GROMACS .gro file of C-alpha atoms in nm:
model
  454
    1MET     CA    1  13.908   0.505  27.193
    2ARG     CA    2  14.266   0.383  27.231
    3LYS     CA    3  14.437   0.567  27.512
    4ILE     CA    4  14.795   0.697  27.499
    5LEU     CA    5  14.941   0.822  27.828
    6VAL     CA    6  15.217   1.080  27.793
    7ILE     CA    7  15.393   1.141  28.125
    8GLY     CA    8  15.567   1.479  28.121
    9SER     CA    9  15.484   1.794  27.926
   10GLY     CA   10  15.821   1.967  27.924
   11LYS     CA   11  16.006   2.132  27.637
   12SER     CA   12  16.045   1.809  27.439
   13SER     CA   13  15.676   1.719  27.441
   14SER     CA   14  15.519   1.987  27.218
   15TYR     CA   15  15.557   1.815  26.879
   16LEU     CA   16  15.490   1.473  27.031
   17ILE     CA   17  15.153   1.579  27.170
   18LYS     CA   18  15.061   1.780  26.859
   19TYR     CA   19  15.136   1.484  26.632
   20LEU     CA   20  14.923   1.245  26.838
   21LEU     CA   21  14.634   1.492  26.863
   22ASP     CA   22  14.649   1.558  26.487
   23LYS     CA   23  14.624   1.181  26.430
   24SER     CA   24  14.366   1.121  26.703
   25THR     CA   25  14.048   1.129  26.495
   26GLU     CA   26  14.163   0.904  26.212
   27GLU     CA   27  14.346   0.669  26.450
   28ASP     CA   28  14.075   0.665  26.721
   29LEU     CA   29  14.309   0.799  26.989
   30HIS     CA   30  14.258   0.972  27.321
   31ILE     CA   31  14.570   1.147  27.449
   32ILE     CA   32  14.614   1.178  27.825
   33VAL     CA   33  14.898   1.408  27.932
   34GLY     CA   34  15.007   1.376  28.294
   35ASP     CA   35  15.232   1.624  28.470
   36ILE     CA   36  15.288   1.743  28.824
   37ASP     CA   37  15.218   2.092  28.686
   38ILE     CA   38  14.898   2.055  28.488
   39ARG     CA   39  14.915   2.401  28.331
   40ASN     CA   40  15.172   2.320  28.063
   41ALA     CA   41  14.992   1.997  27.979
   42GLN     CA   42  14.670   2.195  27.933
   43LYS     CA   43  14.852   2.448  27.714
   44LEU     CA   44  14.984   2.178  27.481
   45ILE     CA   45  14.646   2.003  27.457
   46ASN     CA   46  14.485   2.340  27.379
   47ASP     CA   47  14.127   2.221  27.448
   48HIS     CA   48  14.149   1.949  27.181
   49GLU     CA   49  13.845   1.722  27.203
   50ASN     CA   50  14.058   1.406  27.199
   51GLY     CA   51  14.297   1.507  27.473
   52HIS     CA   52  14.293   1.594  27.838
   53ALA     CA   53  14.541   1.677  28.110
   54ILE     CA   54  14.576   1.517  28.451
   55THR     CA   55  14.784   1.606  28.754
   56LEU     CA   56  15.030   1.322  28.792
   57ASP     CA   57  15.305   1.293  29.050
   58VAL     CA   58  15.527   1.012  28.930
   59PHE     CA   59  15.636   0.948  29.289
   60ASN     CA   60  15.278   0.884  29.399
   61HIS     CA   61  15.257   0.509  29.345
   62HIS     CA   62  14.877   0.492  29.352
   63SER     CA   63  14.807   0.772  29.101
   64ARG     CA   64  15.093   0.661  28.874
   65LYS     CA   65  14.970   0.302  28.865
   66GLU     CA   66  14.610   0.411  28.810
   67ALA     CA   67  14.707   0.631  28.513
   68ILE     CA   68  14.919   0.356  28.354
   69GLU     CA   69  14.649   0.094  28.404
   70ASN     CA   70  14.404   0.321  28.221
   71ALA     CA   71  14.627   0.346  27.910
   72ASP     CA   72  14.695   0.121  27.612
   73ILE     CA   73  15.054   0.245  27.576
   74VAL     CA   74  15.275   0.471  27.788
   75VAL     CA   75  15.521   0.739  27.673
   76SER     CA   76  15.757   0.863  27.944
   77MET     CA   77  15.903   1.208  27.877
   78LEU     CA   78  16.034   1.236  28.231
   79PRO     CA   79  16.401   1.291  28.316
   80ALA     CA   80  16.582   0.963  28.245
   81ARG     CA   81  16.634   0.870  28.610
   82TYR     CA   82  16.256   0.852  28.668
   83HIS     CA   83  16.169   0.613  28.384
   84ILE     CA   84  16.234   0.298  28.583
   85GLU     CA   85  15.936   0.335  28.818
   86VAL     CA   86  15.707   0.379  28.520
   87ALA     CA   87  15.871   0.084  28.344
   88ARG     CA   88  15.818  -0.151  28.639
   89ASP     CA   89  15.450  -0.060  28.649
   90CYS     CA   90  15.428  -0.122  28.273
   91ILE     CA   91  15.572  -0.472  28.325
   92THR     CA   92  15.325  -0.543  28.606
   93LEU     CA   93  15.026  -0.408  28.414
   94GLY     CA   94  15.128  -0.539  28.071
   95LYS     CA   95  15.171  -0.206  27.888
   96ASN     CA   96  15.410  -0.119  27.604
   97MET     CA   97  15.641   0.176  27.676
   98VAL     CA   98  15.839   0.437  27.478
   99THR     CA   99  16.113   0.676  27.597
  100ALA     CA  100  16.367   0.901  27.426
  101SER     CA  101  16.637   0.832  27.687
  102TYR     CA  102  16.945   0.614  27.694
  103VAL     CA  103  16.886   0.257  27.815
  104SER     CA  104  16.992   0.248  28.179
  105LYS     CA  105  17.120  -0.066  28.354
  106GLU     CA  106  16.792  -0.084  28.546
  107MET     CA  107  16.591  -0.063  28.222
  108GLU     CA  108  16.811  -0.325  28.056
  109ASP     CA  109  16.743  -0.560  28.347
  110LEU     CA  110  16.372  -0.559  28.253
  111ASP     CA  111  16.442  -0.707  27.908
  112THR     CA  112  16.360  -1.067  27.999
  113ALA     CA  113  16.040  -0.969  28.180
  114ALA     CA  114  15.930  -0.755  27.884
  115LYS     CA  115  15.996  -1.040  27.639
  116ASN     CA  116  15.813  -1.290  27.858
  117LYS     CA  117  15.506  -1.065  27.848
  118GLY     CA  118  15.544  -0.979  27.481
  119LEU     CA  119  15.594  -0.608  27.556
  120VAL     CA  120  15.780  -0.356  27.341
  121PHE     CA  121  15.998  -0.122  27.549
  122MET     CA  122  16.137   0.121  27.289
  123ASN     CA  123  16.412   0.356  27.412
  124GLU     CA  124  16.659   0.603  27.257
  125ILE     CA  125  16.403   0.708  26.996
  126GLY     CA  126  16.458   1.086  27.015
  127VAL     CA  127  16.726   1.274  26.823
  128ASP     CA  128  17.059   1.194  26.991
  129PRO     CA  129  17.006   0.919  27.080
  130GLY     CA  130  16.745   0.823  26.822
  131ILE     CA  131  16.758   0.981  26.479
  132ASP     CA  132  17.136   0.932  26.491
  133HIS     CA  133  17.088   0.554  26.536
  134MET     CA  134  16.827   0.525  26.263
  135SER     CA  135  16.999   0.737  25.998
  136ALA     CA  136  17.332   0.565  26.063
  137MET     CA  137  17.192   0.211  26.050
  138LYS     CA  138  17.006   0.287  25.727
  139VAL     CA  139  17.335   0.369  25.549
  140ILE     CA  140  17.537   0.096  25.724
  141ASP     CA  141  17.278  -0.169  25.630
  142SER     CA  142  17.272  -0.046  25.268
  143ILE     CA  143  17.654  -0.068  25.250
  144ARG     CA  144  17.647  -0.423  25.385
  145ALA     CA  145  17.363  -0.521  25.150
  146LYS     CA  146  17.584  -0.451  24.847
  147GLY     CA  147  17.879  -0.637  24.996
  148GLY     CA  148  18.072  -0.346  25.143
  149LYS     CA  149  18.282  -0.368  25.459
  150MET     CA  150  18.272  -0.076  25.704
  151VAL     CA  151  18.612   0.064  25.799
  152LEU     CA  152  18.516   0.408  25.934
  153PHE     CA  153  18.216   0.564  26.106
  154GLU     CA  154  18.208   0.914  26.253
  155SER     CA  155  17.888   1.071  26.387
  156PHE     CA  156  17.829   1.420  26.523
  157ALA     CA  157  17.524   1.614  26.641
  158GLY     CA  158  17.455   1.948  26.806
  159GLY     CA  159  17.174   2.162  26.937
  160LEU     CA  160  17.262   2.515  26.826
  161VAL     CA  161  17.110   2.854  26.760
  162ALA     CA  162  16.963   2.908  26.412
  163PRO     CA  163  17.167   3.135  26.181
  164GLU     CA  164  16.910   3.417  26.193
  165SER     CA  165  16.925   3.418  26.575
  166ASP     CA  166  17.304   3.383  26.600
  167ASN     CA  167  17.398   3.723  26.743
  168ASN     CA  168  17.669   3.672  27.004
  169LEU     CA  169  18.044   3.614  26.982
  170TRP     CA  170  18.011   3.253  27.104
  171ASN     CA  171  17.771   3.164  26.819
  172TYR     CA  172  17.580   2.970  27.083
  173LYS     CA  173  17.269   2.986  27.300
  174PHE     CA  174  17.099   2.734  27.525
  175THR     CA  175  16.851   2.532  27.322
  176TRP     CA  176  16.805   2.263  27.586
  177ASN     CA  177  16.898   2.197  27.950
  178PRO     CA  178  17.171   2.452  28.040
  179ARG     CA  179  17.310   2.229  28.313
  180ASN     CA  180  17.392   1.954  28.063
  181VAL     CA  181  17.597   2.204  27.863
  182VAL     CA  182  17.795   2.326  28.164
  183VAL     CA  183  17.892   1.978  28.288
  184ALA     CA  184  17.931   1.817  27.942
  185GLY     CA  185  18.225   1.580  27.912
  186GLN     CA  186  18.287   1.536  28.284
  187GLY     CA  187  18.343   1.193  28.432
  188SER     CA  188  18.551   0.933  28.251
  189ALA     CA  189  18.785   1.020  27.967
  190ALA     CA  190  18.649   1.031  27.613
  191LYS     CA  191  18.744   0.712  27.428
  192PHE     CA  192  18.731   0.619  27.061
  193ILE     CA  193  18.922   0.437  26.785
  194GLN     CA  194  19.123   0.601  26.508
  195GLU     CA  195  19.294   0.394  26.238
  196GLY     CA  196  19.287   0.087  26.462
  197ASN     CA  197  19.429   0.266  26.769
  198TYR     CA  198  19.240   0.325  27.093
  199LYS     CA  199  19.249   0.693  27.187
  200TYR     CA  200  19.159   0.871  27.512
  201ILE     CA  201  19.102   1.236  27.595
  202PRO     CA  202  19.082   1.336  27.964
  203TYR     CA  203  18.835   1.611  28.054
  204HIS     CA  204  19.099   1.881  28.098
  205ARG     CA  205  19.205   1.830  27.732
  206LEU     CA  206  18.865   1.757  27.580
  207PHE     CA  207  18.792   2.102  27.440
  208ARG     CA  208  19.134   2.142  27.279
  209ARG     CA  209  19.107   1.824  27.067
  210THR     CA  210  18.840   1.905  26.811
  211GLU     CA  211  18.741   1.786  26.465
  212PHE     CA  212  18.629   2.027  26.189
  213LEU     CA  213  18.323   1.963  25.972
  214GLU     CA  214  18.157   2.135  25.679
  215VAL     CA  215  17.779   2.126  25.628
  216ASP     CA  216  17.656   2.249  25.290
  217GLY     CA  217  17.464   2.574  25.325
  218TYR     CA  218  17.553   2.618  25.692
  219GLY     CA  219  17.929   2.655  25.695
  220ARG     CA  220  18.195   2.521  25.924
  221PHE     CA  221  18.156   2.352  26.261
  222GLU     CA  222  18.382   2.191  26.518
  223ALA     CA  223  18.315   1.884  26.732
  224TYR     CA  224  18.456   1.753  27.058
  225ALA     CA  225  18.452   1.383  27.145
  226ASN     CA  226  18.169   1.218  27.336
  227ARG     CA  227  18.268   1.032  27.650
  228ASP     CA  228  18.226   0.683  27.502
  229SER     CA  229  18.226   0.653  27.124
  230LEU     CA  230  18.254   0.274  27.157
  231LYS     CA  231  17.922   0.226  27.338
  232TYR     CA  232  17.744   0.127  27.018
  233GLN     CA  233  18.031  -0.055  26.846
  234SER     CA  234  17.883  -0.402  26.894
  235VAL     CA  235  17.525  -0.277  26.874
  236TYR     CA  236  17.591  -0.139  26.524
  237GLY     CA  237  17.788  -0.452  26.428
  238LEU     CA  238  18.114  -0.257  26.393
  239ASP     CA  239  18.346  -0.479  26.601
  240GLU     CA  240  18.616  -0.483  26.331
  241ILE     CA  241  18.597  -0.117  26.234
  242LYS     CA  242  18.921   0.084  26.218
  243THR     CA  243  18.783   0.428  26.308
  244LEU     CA  244  18.482   0.496  26.532
  245TYR     CA  245  18.429   0.845  26.668
  246ARG     CA  246  18.119   1.025  26.798
  247GLY     CA  247  18.107   1.388  26.908
  248THR     CA  248  17.912   1.704  26.987
  249MET     CA  249  17.900   1.991  26.736
  250ARG     CA  250  17.958   2.360  26.804
  251ARG     CA  251  18.053   2.657  26.588
  252VAL     CA  252  18.427   2.698  26.534
  253GLY     CA  253  18.593   2.879  26.824
  254PHE     CA  254  18.345   2.781  27.095
  255SER     CA  255  18.559   2.503  27.240
  256ARG     CA  256  18.877   2.712  27.275
  257ALA     CA  257  18.686   2.974  27.471
  258TRP     CA  258  18.495   2.717  27.678
  259ASN     CA  259  18.824   2.556  27.773
  260ILE     CA  260  18.905   2.870  27.975
  261PHE     CA  261  18.621   2.783  28.216
  262VAL     CA  262  18.744   2.424  28.239
  263GLN     CA  263  19.103   2.525  28.314
  264LEU     CA  264  18.998   2.777  28.577
  265GLY     CA  265  18.767   2.526  28.750
  266MET     CA  266  18.436   2.703  28.688
  267THR     CA  267  18.263   2.392  28.550
  268ASP     CA  268  18.334   2.184  28.862
  269ASP     CA  269  18.018   2.044  29.021
  270SER     CA  270  18.180   1.843  29.300
  271TYR     CA  271  18.188   2.101  29.583
  272THR     CA  272  18.004   2.411  29.702
  273ILE     CA  273  18.134   2.764  29.745
  274ASP     CA  274  18.097   2.928  30.085
  275ASP     CA  275  17.886   3.244  30.098
  276SER     CA  276  17.806   3.212  29.727
  277GLU     CA  277  17.473   3.389  29.768
  278ASN     CA  278  17.653   3.713  29.864
  279MET     CA  279  17.909   3.696  29.583
  280SER     CA  280  17.907   3.922  29.279
  281TYR     CA  281  18.000   3.777  28.941
  282ARG     CA  282  18.334   3.951  28.981
  283ASP     CA  283  18.386   3.792  29.323
  284PHE     CA  284  18.314   3.450  29.176
  285VAL     CA  285  18.579   3.493  28.906
  286ASN     CA  286  18.828   3.633  29.157
  287ALA     CA  287  18.780   3.329  29.383
  288PHE     CA  288  18.977   3.121  29.129
  289LEU     CA  289  19.262   3.371  29.085
  290PRO     CA  290  19.575   3.448  29.290
  291TYR     CA  291  19.561   3.728  29.547
  292SER     CA  292  19.711   4.062  29.450
  293HIS     CA  293  19.677   4.397  29.622
  294THR     CA  294  19.767   4.580  29.298
  295ASP     CA  295  19.648   4.383  28.993
  296SER     CA  296  19.285   4.397  28.878
  297VAL     CA  297  19.072   4.083  28.839
  298GLU     CA  298  19.087   4.128  28.461
  299LEU     CA  299  19.467   4.147  28.457
  300LYS     CA  300  19.505   3.845  28.687
  301PHE     CA  301  19.262   3.652  28.468
  302ARG     CA  302  19.452   3.726  28.147
  303LEU     CA  303  19.790   3.653  28.302
  304SER     CA  304  19.676   3.326  28.463
  305LEU     CA  305  19.519   3.194  28.142
  306LYS     CA  306  19.771   3.358  27.905
  307ILE     CA  307  19.504   3.548  27.711
  308ASP     CA  308  19.614   3.849  27.508
  309GLN     CA  309  19.403   4.161  27.538
  310ASP     CA  310  19.324   4.157  27.164
  311ASP     CA  311  19.234   3.786  27.161
  312ILE     CA  312  18.875   3.715  27.048
  313VAL     CA  313  18.846   3.482  27.349
  314TRP     CA  314  18.883   3.782  27.576
  315GLU     CA  315  18.602   3.960  27.393
  316LYS     CA  316  18.383   3.653  27.438
  317LEU     CA  317  18.447   3.651  27.812
  318GLU     CA  318  18.375   4.023  27.846
  319GLU     CA  319  18.052   3.978  27.652
  320LEU     CA  320  17.925   3.752  27.933
  321ASP     CA  321  17.961   4.032  28.191
  322LEU     CA  322  18.182   3.805  28.401
  323PHE     CA  323  18.358   4.093  28.572
  324ASN     CA  324  18.047   4.285  28.681
  325SER     CA  325  18.067   4.378  29.051
  326LYS     CA  326  17.697   4.472  29.067
  327LYS     CA  327  17.540   4.147  28.946
  328MET     CA  328  17.495   3.904  29.233
  329VAL     CA  329  17.513   3.523  29.227
  330GLY     CA  330  17.225   3.492  29.473
  331LEU     CA  331  17.254   3.112  29.502
  332LYS     CA  332  17.309   2.960  29.846
  333ARG     CA  333  17.597   2.711  29.878
  334ALA     CA  334  17.619   2.670  29.501
  335THR     CA  335  17.877   2.469  29.310
  336PRO     CA  336  18.100   2.650  29.060
  337ALA     CA  337  17.905   2.484  28.777
  338GLU     CA  338  17.574   2.612  28.915
  339ILE     CA  339  17.709   2.966  28.939
  340LEU     CA  340  17.856   2.954  28.589
  341GLN     CA  341  17.522   2.828  28.459
  342LYS     CA  342  17.343   3.126  28.616
  343ILE     CA  343  17.590   3.371  28.461
  344LEU     CA  344  17.557   3.212  28.117
  345MET     CA  345  17.178   3.208  28.135
  346ASP     CA  346  17.187   3.589  28.147
  347SER     CA  347  17.334   3.593  27.797
  348TRP     CA  348  17.252   3.263  27.630
  349MET     CA  349  16.877   3.215  27.669
  350LEU     CA  350  16.680   3.230  27.345
  351GLU     CA  351  16.447   3.527  27.318
  352GLU     CA  352  16.081   3.469  27.234
  353HIS     CA  353  16.132   3.544  26.864
  354GLU     CA  354  16.455   3.343  26.828
  355LYS     CA  355  16.492   2.995  26.684
  356ASP     CA  356  16.710   2.692  26.748
  357MET     CA  357  16.872   2.444  26.510
  358ILE     CA  358  16.965   2.075  26.517
  359VAL     CA  359  17.262   1.969  26.303
  360MET     CA  360  17.372   1.610  26.241
  361TYR     CA  361  17.667   1.482  26.039
  362HIS     CA  362  17.770   1.122  25.962
  363LYS     CA  363  18.076   1.000  25.776
  364PHE     CA  364  18.090   0.640  25.648
  365GLY     CA  365  18.404   0.479  25.506
  366TYR     CA  366  18.383   0.134  25.348
  367LYS     CA  367  18.564  -0.109  25.119
  368LEU     CA  368  18.385  -0.258  24.818
  369ASN     CA  369  18.544  -0.457  24.533
  370ASP     CA  370  18.893  -0.368  24.660
  371LYS     CA  371  18.814   0.004  24.639
  372MET     CA  372  18.764   0.252  24.924
  373HIS     CA  373  18.448   0.465  24.933
  374GLN     CA  374  18.314   0.742  25.155
  375ILE     CA  375  17.964   0.877  25.215
  376GLU     CA  376  17.878   1.197  25.402
  377SER     CA  377  17.525   1.235  25.538
  378THR     CA  378  17.394   1.560  25.690
  379MET     CA  379  17.068   1.685  25.837
  380VAL     CA  380  16.970   2.035  25.952
  381THR     CA  381  16.635   2.117  26.115
  382LEU     CA  382  16.525   2.465  26.225
  383GLY     CA  383  16.275   2.546  26.499
  384GLU     CA  384  15.957   2.750  26.454
  385ASP     CA  385  15.933   2.928  26.790
  386GLN     CA  386  15.995   2.874  27.161
  387THR     CA  387  15.726   2.606  27.191
  388TYR     CA  388  15.781   2.420  26.865
  389THR     CA  389  16.160   2.411  26.871
  390ALA     CA  390  16.391   2.207  26.649
  391MET     CA  391  16.491   2.011  26.960
  392ALA     CA  392  16.128   1.931  27.046
  393LYS     CA  393  16.063   1.839  26.683
  394THR     CA  394  16.354   1.598  26.647
  395VAL     CA  395  16.297   1.443  26.991
  396GLY     CA  396  15.916   1.434  26.993
  397LEU     CA  397  15.827   1.325  26.639
  398PRO     CA  398  16.025   0.998  26.637
  399VAL     CA  399  15.877   0.916  26.979
  400ALA     CA  400  15.525   0.985  26.853
  401ILE     CA  401  15.568   0.791  26.527
  402ALA     CA  402  15.713   0.491  26.712
  403THR     CA  403  15.434   0.502  26.971
  404LEU     CA  404  15.165   0.486  26.705
  405ALA     CA  405  15.352   0.212  26.516
  406ILE     CA  406  15.368   0.000  26.832
  407LEU     CA  407  15.002   0.064  26.905
  408ASN     CA  408  14.914  -0.039  26.549
  409GLU     CA  409  15.132  -0.352  26.582
  410LYS     CA  410  15.370  -0.246  26.305
  411ILE     CA  411  15.654  -0.276  26.556
  412THR     CA  412  15.608  -0.605  26.739
  413THR     CA  413  15.949  -0.738  26.843
  414PRO     CA  414  15.932  -0.756  27.224
  415GLY     CA  415  16.194  -0.653  27.477
  416VAL     CA  416  16.399  -0.352  27.584
  417GLN     CA  417  16.543  -0.212  27.261
  418ILE     CA  418  16.669   0.082  27.058
  419PRO     CA  419  16.572   0.172  26.697
  420ILE     CA  420  16.841  -0.004  26.496
  421THR     CA  421  16.636  -0.257  26.297
  422LYS     CA  422  16.487  -0.196  25.955
  423GLU     CA  423  16.142  -0.276  26.093
  424VAL     CA  424  16.173   0.032  26.312
  425TYR     CA  425  16.395   0.284  26.134
  426GLY     CA  426  16.259   0.240  25.780
  427PRO     CA  427  15.903   0.370  25.829
  428ILE     CA  428  16.004   0.629  26.089
  429LEU     CA  429  16.274   0.792  25.875
  430LYS     CA  430  16.037   0.793  25.579
  431GLU     CA  431  15.764   0.969  25.776
  432LEU     CA  432  16.010   1.217  25.929
  433GLU     CA  433  16.084   1.341  25.576
  434GLU     CA  434  15.723   1.469  25.562
  435PHE     CA  435  15.824   1.703  25.847
  436ASP     CA  436  16.142   1.823  25.670
  437ILE     CA  437  16.373   1.606  25.880
  438ILE     CA  438  16.573   1.490  25.580
  439PHE     CA  439  16.924   1.350  25.542
  440THR     CA  440  17.128   1.451  25.241
  441GLU     CA  441  17.379   1.185  25.139
  442LYS     CA  442  17.667   1.230  24.896
  443GLU     CA  443  17.956   1.018  24.776
  444VAL     CA  444  18.293   1.186  24.827
  445PRO     CA  445  18.653   1.070  24.767
  446TYR     CA  446  18.771   0.840  25.046
  447LEU     CA  447  19.005   1.020  25.282
  448GLY     CA  448  18.943   0.816  25.595
  449TYR     CA  449  19.051   0.981  25.914
  450ASN     CA  450  19.382   1.087  25.759
  451PRO     CA  451  19.316   1.388  25.531
  452LEU     CA  452  19.645   1.320  25.349
  453ASN     CA  453  19.514   0.966  25.272
  454VAL     CA  454  19.851   0.815  25.362
   0.00000   0.00000   0.00000
């Protein structure tokens, strides 16, 4: 049997492993799932006759190399920073490799070696990045094929709570790594192009510069800018485009409330707080406020951030139990971001019966026969439960489909790459439709970035 090694059995691996096991008999596959904690791997394999779990410590060179050598293709579902060790072994041992993560500089440096050995190293084949690349390139290529010239491309995606599980004032719950949510947008300023002008948004202004979007059947959303919207400008062949903007979607009102944490300093991850383990939630909040021997923490908070008592933002903050003097932080020498994450996890974790949702929205503006046109493309996918989530579905299925396509030599172009060619995105997008991951495209009047169309 042909052996597929999946390294990592975390939250994103459920659909990936299920897909491969479901295909294993007809495709003559044996699925080996390696994880440092074998229990979750065993749970996902569920005693399937064509799968088995192994204990695999990716930092143990001998066991890692042995597992890779025993496979025909390797899928790394590890955190992105750990892919490179697996990738180097794949080069040495001549194995194709698939990941859902962004291409790092270290991974990019392996391109020549992969090409020399005729190896396919497919990356960014999850949801964002992944499905966003494929769905965008499908439309962009079709516009070019009929002679159109791209002038605008905006792309937004978000991992959110499904409507039936949306029961808090923030209209948000953690559907993925909470830490990534807390520190989102930090680092360099967000940069993008609008109507031919380069634009920049520093972190302290990021959540007050939002776009508004409408998705049929799901209502209104807002989006804040990604750090670097121009990263894929040349990759997509959009060097002459007038507007290029990529962002993260939330429900309307989330960003204004989140900005309170940013302004106060609660999302900072660059230093630790003394005696944090003995702090209450109320103490943590008070640590960022001026001293007063008369005013309460609540009053100081509202005055410092200029929040009216009847403002919905204030209700959102109270809902998080921020001012509770009984709840303890309990984290030793924690950063503000780590403490905020703990507080939010009390309120924003999905319950067992609750479901998540992935939303994606693309806007394409182009010129054809001296006339301006616009296409809007949207996709919404809902999760089933806490194992088979929408996030796991949209990350894991493209990875699985690409893995099998490489194994079956339907994807053969060697080198370190992302899924932007028709050879790759065509069959994958078509198969994803069988799993209800479907983009709805519609022609709308061209407005460009300027809604007044001036």
